[in-house]
């Protein structure tokens, strides 16, 4: 099957709905990388075999050596260490006819040697500077060790907390995801990713991977064009505009056509409409998987679907290498398509400066976190934490506290605090994360601090509860640290329930039974269903997987050195049966009404999330008022409205508030979400201080894509809501004319 028929398949479905698919000719006219003389000169010298070689990416040293012996390899990933990478590079630069350097990739997702909080946590910071700092530190460390290219940022918007990979992105909102993705792309790449402290970024996974049915990884995604363009594509579009060097295709189907063979999303939208000039890499064996998906009958078919669709480089599987020549002879692919893919790959290699500087200086390799990097990670982790609940101001704890019992299986956890994707870069040789017990000991040196696990994360054994209760009875306050292990989120880590695993909730109940004060700290990579904690724990701090300084960062917040200011980047459901539940949903014709049976709700559950998107408390209090709009009318072309509010710290200590602006278009030709985030600003205010926060709205903020994938700005009323969560009540409106 070729790209045309794949495209026709998708377009046919759309056409039969009476809507217009983007025309192939419009898409074909764009989508070429800019002409680069160095690339053209090299391309002229290359044999077909050498060109096909550039399309191959392998994931281990032995395969790399074998492929290089034939002179047929474009890049290597998941091999770490400057000396090893230089040795491989030498084979390419000194041992092949054209001396084309290899590109070295790695999943540097939230740190190389210095692990930052997981990306979902970074979403909770509502602070692009947190993401930028992670990326800047990571790029410097990774590049110093010979890595040129990271498989980040992941920017898959998702409504699926069961999906383990929710940990890798920024949650359920496309606007927040786009802001953080752009910050990360800039942090990794700087203004020139050829520099010695930068790497090429990779926007992944293209696209709609977060829509996996049932939250089961790799699963089917069937999505309307409007939702594809309004929900899943915006972070990618923004990343392309920010100059992201590469894009990775996703494992899922999109409306029946797997991404790796989907010419509509890769060729027409990404390369055509967005004008993406870098290269598209497959995901791990993603081209080969077209066979099991049922799009291709064999490897040749798979290559014949993927290359014309727009996948330029093949990761791990070898269908391009094996079948490209034959497919050319059979005219199932064209020389132009091969040249286009090679051009894109060579262009990124030139931009990386690999032809001038193929080797890395081994003496400069960063092998362990620097004090500055550790400090940055600790600060980032503090900014990511979300105070879900704090009855009677049980938090912060006094530094003068006499004794603290740390209880719970994650209280002494090390690598679990790093969360998913903390493996390769850090290796086993680096220092493990600081535990919560050690963090508390350091924060309150005068206190007697004990640790009792009570149970394991996933086990059923409750025999440790008695000792935990005894420790709680003996202490002034107990900090219960529960949640998920690192392996419970991330790739291929879907859960069918998202309760606290094992007997951890019972452990919390056992501590409550002692009648002594206690707080709960959650370490986890996804939203959890925690109505029990909400009803029974005096305070709940969402710490996520906070990274290598986790214990210190948690203690900073527990003792009030850091006043928590993070907000949820994703709704926390009351029960797994509510999923998907997300704040930016459409209305039904019968919105939930507890007094009316025939409305959209569950018989056996209160409507709405346990904690809404944007929720997060502070040790101080804020007031947001005086909402002002500079205009009451916005011309659909060139309009602009300034929205401002006053935010005041009404409590007695300094703190951060995230002012959030949401819009609603109550009447539109494609029904619009009940709210859409279109602005946020995290501000720090001293006790009693206040400031004005302003946002600029333009037609881009009020428009949306329709089911022909056309952006529309329609006349009519737009409601504006500003506050400190998606439940904001302060409101006003304007009219688009
Ligand atoms: C994941 C990607 C990752 C790649 C390379 C795949 O399994 O889906 O996110 O970048 O492996 O490690």
CSV table of N, CA, C and O and ligand atoms in Angstrom, one decimal, residues 77-78 106-107 109 150-152 154 165 168 202 204-205 209 217-218 248-249 251 282-285 315-316 421 424 491, ligand 1:
chain,number,residue,atom,x,y,z
A,77,UNK,N,21.5,4.8,18.9
A,77,UNK,CA,20.9,5.3,20.1
A,77,UNK,C,21.1,4.3,21.3
A,77,UNK,O,21.4,3.2,21.0
A,78,UNK,N,20.9,4.9,22.5
A,78,UNK,CA,21.0,4.1,23.7
A,78,UNK,C,22.4,3.5,24.0
A,78,UNK,O,22.5,2.5,24.7
A,106,UNK,N,19.6,9.5,22.5
A,106,UNK,CA,19.3,8.9,23.8
A,106,UNK,C,18.0,9.5,24.3
A,106,UNK,O,17.7,10.6,24.1
A,107,UNK,N,17.3,8.7,25.1
A,107,UNK,CA,16.1,9.2,25.8
A,107,UNK,C,16.6,10.0,27.0
A,107,UNK,O,16.6,9.4,28.1
A,109,UNK,N,15.1,12.2,29.1
A,109,UNK,CA,13.7,12.7,29.2
A,109,UNK,C,13.5,13.7,30.3
A,109,UNK,O,12.9,14.7,30.1
A,150,UNK,N,18.2,14.1,21.7
A,150,UNK,CA,17.4,13.5,22.8
A,150,UNK,C,16.0,13.2,22.2
A,150,UNK,O,15.5,14.0,21.4
A,151,UNK,N,15.4,12.1,22.7
A,151,UNK,CA,14.1,11.8,22.3
A,151,UNK,C,13.1,12.4,23.3
A,151,UNK,O,12.3,11.8,24.0
A,152,UNK,N,13.1,13.7,23.3
A,152,UNK,CA,12.3,14.5,24.1
A,152,UNK,C,12.2,15.9,23.5
A,152,UNK,O,13.1,16.3,22.7
A,154,UNK,N,8.4,14.8,25.1
A,154,UNK,CA,7.2,14.1,24.8
A,154,UNK,C,6.1,15.1,25.1
A,154,UNK,O,6.1,15.8,26.1
A,165,UNK,N,2.2,6.3,30.3
A,165,UNK,CA,3.0,7.3,29.7
A,165,UNK,C,2.5,8.7,30.0
A,165,UNK,O,3.1,9.7,29.5
A,168,UNK,N,5.1,11.0,31.2
A,168,UNK,CA,6.1,11.6,30.4
A,168,UNK,C,5.7,12.9,29.7
A,168,UNK,O,6.5,13.5,29.1
A,202,UNK,N,13.5,16.2,19.9
A,202,UNK,CA,12.6,15.3,19.1
A,202,UNK,C,11.2,15.4,19.7
A,202,UNK,O,11.0,15.0,20.8
A,204,UNK,N,7.7,14.2,20.3
A,204,UNK,CA,7.1,12.9,20.2
A,204,UNK,C,5.9,12.8,21.0
A,204,UNK,O,5.8,13.6,22.0
A,205,UNK,N,5.0,11.9,20.8
A,205,UNK,CA,5.0,10.9,19.7
A,205,UNK,C,3.9,11.4,18.7
A,205,UNK,O,2.8,11.6,19.1
A,209,UNK,N,-1.0,9.7,20.4
A,209,UNK,CA,-0.7,8.5,21.2
A,209,UNK,C,-1.4,8.5,22.5
A,209,UNK,O,-1.8,7.5,23.0
A,217,UNK,N,-1.3,0.8,26.7
A,217,UNK,CA,-0.3,1.3,25.8
A,217,UNK,C,-0.3,0.8,24.4
A,217,UNK,O,-0.7,-0.4,24.2
A,218,UNK,N,0.0,1.6,23.4
A,218,UNK,CA,0.1,1.2,22.0
A,218,UNK,C,-1.3,1.1,21.4
A,218,UNK,O,-1.4,0.7,20.2
A,248,UNK,N,9.3,12.2,16.2
A,248,UNK,CA,9.1,10.8,16.3
A,248,UNK,C,7.7,10.4,16.0
A,248,UNK,O,6.8,10.9,16.6
A,249,UNK,N,7.5,9.4,15.1
A,249,UNK,CA,6.2,8.9,14.9
A,249,UNK,C,5.7,8.1,16.1
A,249,UNK,O,6.5,7.5,16.8
A,251,UNK,N,3.2,5.0,18.0
A,251,UNK,CA,2.9,3.6,17.8
A,251,UNK,C,1.5,3.3,17.4
A,251,UNK,O,1.1,2.2,17.0
A,282,UNK,N,11.3,6.9,13.1
A,282,UNK,CA,10.2,6.0,13.5
A,282,UNK,C,10.4,5.8,15.0
A,282,UNK,O,11.4,6.1,15.6
A,283,UNK,N,9.4,5.2,15.7
A,283,UNK,CA,9.6,4.8,17.0
A,283,UNK,C,10.2,3.3,16.9
A,283,UNK,O,10.3,2.8,15.8
A,284,UNK,N,10.6,2.8,18.0
A,284,UNK,CA,11.3,1.5,18.1
A,284,UNK,C,10.5,0.4,17.3
A,284,UNK,O,9.4,0.0,17.8
A,285,UNK,N,11.0,-0.1,16.3
A,285,UNK,CA,10.4,-1.1,15.4
A,285,UNK,C,9.0,-0.6,14.8
A,285,UNK,O,8.2,-1.5,14.4
A,315,UNK,N,14.0,3.2,13.1
A,315,UNK,CA,14.7,2.8,14.4
A,315,UNK,C,14.5,1.3,14.6
A,315,UNK,O,13.4,0.7,14.6
A,316,UNK,N,15.7,0.6,14.7
A,316,UNK,CA,15.8,-0.8,15.1
A,316,UNK,C,15.4,-1.8,13.9
A,316,UNK,O,16.3,-2.6,13.5
A,421,UNK,N,12.0,6.5,33.0
A,421,UNK,CA,13.1,7.1,32.1
A,421,UNK,C,14.2,7.8,32.9
A,421,UNK,O,14.6,8.9,32.5
A,424,UNK,N,19.3,5.1,31.5
A,424,UNK,CA,20.6,5.0,30.8
A,424,UNK,C,21.6,6.1,31.1
A,424,UNK,O,22.7,5.9,31.4
A,491,UNK,N,6.4,3.8,29.9
A,491,UNK,CA,6.0,2.9,28.8
A,491,UNK,C,5.6,1.6,29.2
A,491,UNK,O,6.2,1.0,30.1
B,1,LIG,C1,9.5,4.7,23.0
B,1,LIG,C2,10.1,6.0,22.7
B,1,LIG,C3,11.6,6.0,22.9
B,1,LIG,C4,12.2,4.9,22.0
B,1,LIG,C5,13.7,4.8,22.1
B,1,LIG,C6,10.2,3.5,22.4
B,1,LIG,O1,9.8,2.3,22.9
B,1,LIG,O2,8.2,4.7,22.7
B,1,LIG,O3,9.5,7.0,23.4
B,1,LIG,O4,12.1,7.2,22.5
B,1,LIG,O5,11.6,3.7,22.5
B,1,LIG,O6,14.2,4.4,23.3
